[in-house]
Amino acid sequence: QSAVEEELGDLLFAAVNLTRLAGAHPDTVLDRANRKFQARFEALEDLATERGISLPDSSLDVLDGLWEELKRRP
């Protein structure tokens, strides 16, 4: 587990450096990504409710399908 965590830490560090090299601020990029994820997840909850789908009882395939559908929306 600690080896995996070490590699994940390296990956995060590299992502932060790549963000800086691209001229963006890592905090801003992460905040936008979090807001985008939250909005999409709330839309997923709404879509599931509209279709009578119970999220806790849904398979990963069903959830992934809804998620991909939402990603294709403008």
mmCIF file of C-alpha atoms in Angstrom:
data_model
loop_
_atom_site.group_PDB
_atom_site.id
_atom_site.type_symbol
_atom_site.label_atom_id
_atom_site.label_comp_id
_atom_site.label_asym_id
_atom_site.label_seq_id
_atom_site.Cartn_x
_atom_site.Cartn_y
_atom_site.Cartn_z
ATOM 1 C CA GLN A 1 0.000 0.000 0.000
ATOM 2 C CA SER A 2 2.728 2.511 0.859
ATOM 3 C CA ALA A 3 4.419 1.860 -2.509
ATOM 4 C CA VAL A 4 1.150 2.644 -4.279
ATOM 5 C CA GLU A 5 0.709 5.794 -2.205
ATOM 6 C CA GLU A 6 4.252 6.858 -3.027
ATOM 7 C CA GLU A 7 3.610 6.435 -6.756
ATOM 8 C CA LEU A 8 0.315 8.314 -6.479
ATOM 9 C CA GLY A 9 2.129 11.139 -4.711
ATOM 10 C CA ASP A 10 4.646 11.268 -7.559
ATOM 11 C CA LEU A 11 1.786 11.358 -10.054
ATOM 12 C CA LEU A 12 0.091 14.241 -8.236
ATOM 13 C CA PHE A 13 3.367 16.140 -8.026
ATOM 14 C CA ALA A 14 3.906 15.678 -11.768
ATOM 15 C CA ALA A 15 0.350 16.869 -12.486
ATOM 16 C CA VAL A 16 0.918 20.027 -10.430
ATOM 17 C CA ASN A 17 4.157 20.720 -12.285
ATOM 18 C CA LEU A 18 2.479 20.147 -15.649
ATOM 19 C CA THR A 19 -0.273 22.558 -14.630
ATOM 20 C CA ARG A 20 2.286 25.225 -13.774
ATOM 21 C CA LEU A 21 4.184 24.644 -17.026
ATOM 22 C CA ALA A 22 0.905 25.197 -18.879
ATOM 23 C CA GLY A 23 0.660 28.593 -17.209
ATOM 24 C CA ALA A 24 -2.260 27.720 -14.951
ATOM 25 C CA HIS A 25 -2.585 27.899 -11.190
ATOM 26 C CA PRO A 26 -3.049 24.412 -9.678
ATOM 27 C CA ASP A 27 -5.562 25.600 -7.060
ATOM 28 C CA THR A 28 -7.717 27.246 -9.715
ATOM 29 C CA VAL A 29 -7.607 24.193 -11.956
ATOM 30 C CA LEU A 30 -8.506 21.861 -9.090
ATOM 31 C CA ASP A 31 -11.335 24.120 -7.923
ATOM 32 C CA ARG A 32 -12.840 24.189 -11.418
ATOM 33 C CA ALA A 33 -12.519 20.419 -11.728
ATOM 34 C CA ASN A 34 -14.251 19.937 -8.371
ATOM 35 C CA ARG A 35 -17.108 22.254 -9.336
ATOM 36 C CA LYS A 36 -17.484 20.475 -12.692
ATOM 37 C CA PHE A 37 -17.568 17.080 -10.976
ATOM 38 C CA GLN A 38 -20.104 18.266 -8.393
ATOM 39 C CA ALA A 39 -22.399 19.726 -11.055
ATOM 40 C CA ARG A 40 -22.185 16.560 -13.154
ATOM 41 C CA PHE A 41 -22.833 14.324 -10.143
ATOM 42 C CA GLU A 42 -25.885 16.385 -9.176
ATOM 43 C CA ALA A 43 -27.094 16.069 -12.777
ATOM 44 C CA LEU A 44 -26.525 12.308 -12.537
ATOM 45 C CA GLU A 45 -28.682 12.180 -9.405
ATOM 46 C CA ASP A 46 -31.424 14.147 -11.184
ATOM 47 C CA LEU A 47 -31.251 11.944 -14.283
ATOM 48 C CA ALA A 48 -31.402 8.786 -12.189
ATOM 49 C CA THR A 49 -34.431 10.130 -10.320
ATOM 50 C CA GLU A 50 -36.166 11.034 -13.610
ATOM 51 C CA ARG A 51 -35.625 7.484 -14.843
ATOM 52 C CA GLY A 52 -36.544 5.787 -11.581
ATOM 53 C CA ILE A 53 -33.008 4.493 -11.055
ATOM 54 C CA SER A 54 -31.778 3.943 -7.508
ATOM 55 C CA LEU A 55 -28.126 4.976 -7.363
ATOM 56 C CA PRO A 56 -27.194 2.785 -4.365
ATOM 57 C CA ASP A 57 -28.739 -0.246 -6.081
ATOM 58 C CA SER A 58 -27.256 0.443 -9.521
ATOM 59 C CA SER A 59 -24.382 -1.455 -11.060
ATOM 60 C CA LEU A 60 -21.195 0.295 -12.021
ATOM 61 C CA ASP A 61 -22.122 -0.231 -15.673
ATOM 62 C CA VAL A 62 -25.403 1.664 -15.207
ATOM 63 C CA LEU A 63 -23.682 4.496 -13.349
ATOM 64 C CA ASP A 64 -20.932 4.710 -15.964
ATOM 65 C CA GLY A 65 -23.553 4.826 -18.705
ATOM 66 C CA LEU A 66 -25.345 7.736 -17.059
ATOM 67 C CA TRP A 67 -22.027 9.506 -16.445
ATOM 68 C CA GLU A 68 -20.943 9.128 -20.071
ATOM 69 C CA GLU A 69 -24.341 10.357 -21.251
ATOM 70 C CA LEU A 70 -23.965 13.481 -19.135
ATOM 71 C CA LYS A 71 -20.427 14.080 -20.389
ATOM 72 C CA ARG A 72 -21.762 14.203 -23.961
ATOM 73 C CA ARG A 73 -24.238 16.943 -23.080
ATOM 74 C CA PRO A 74 -23.257 20.537 -23.866
#
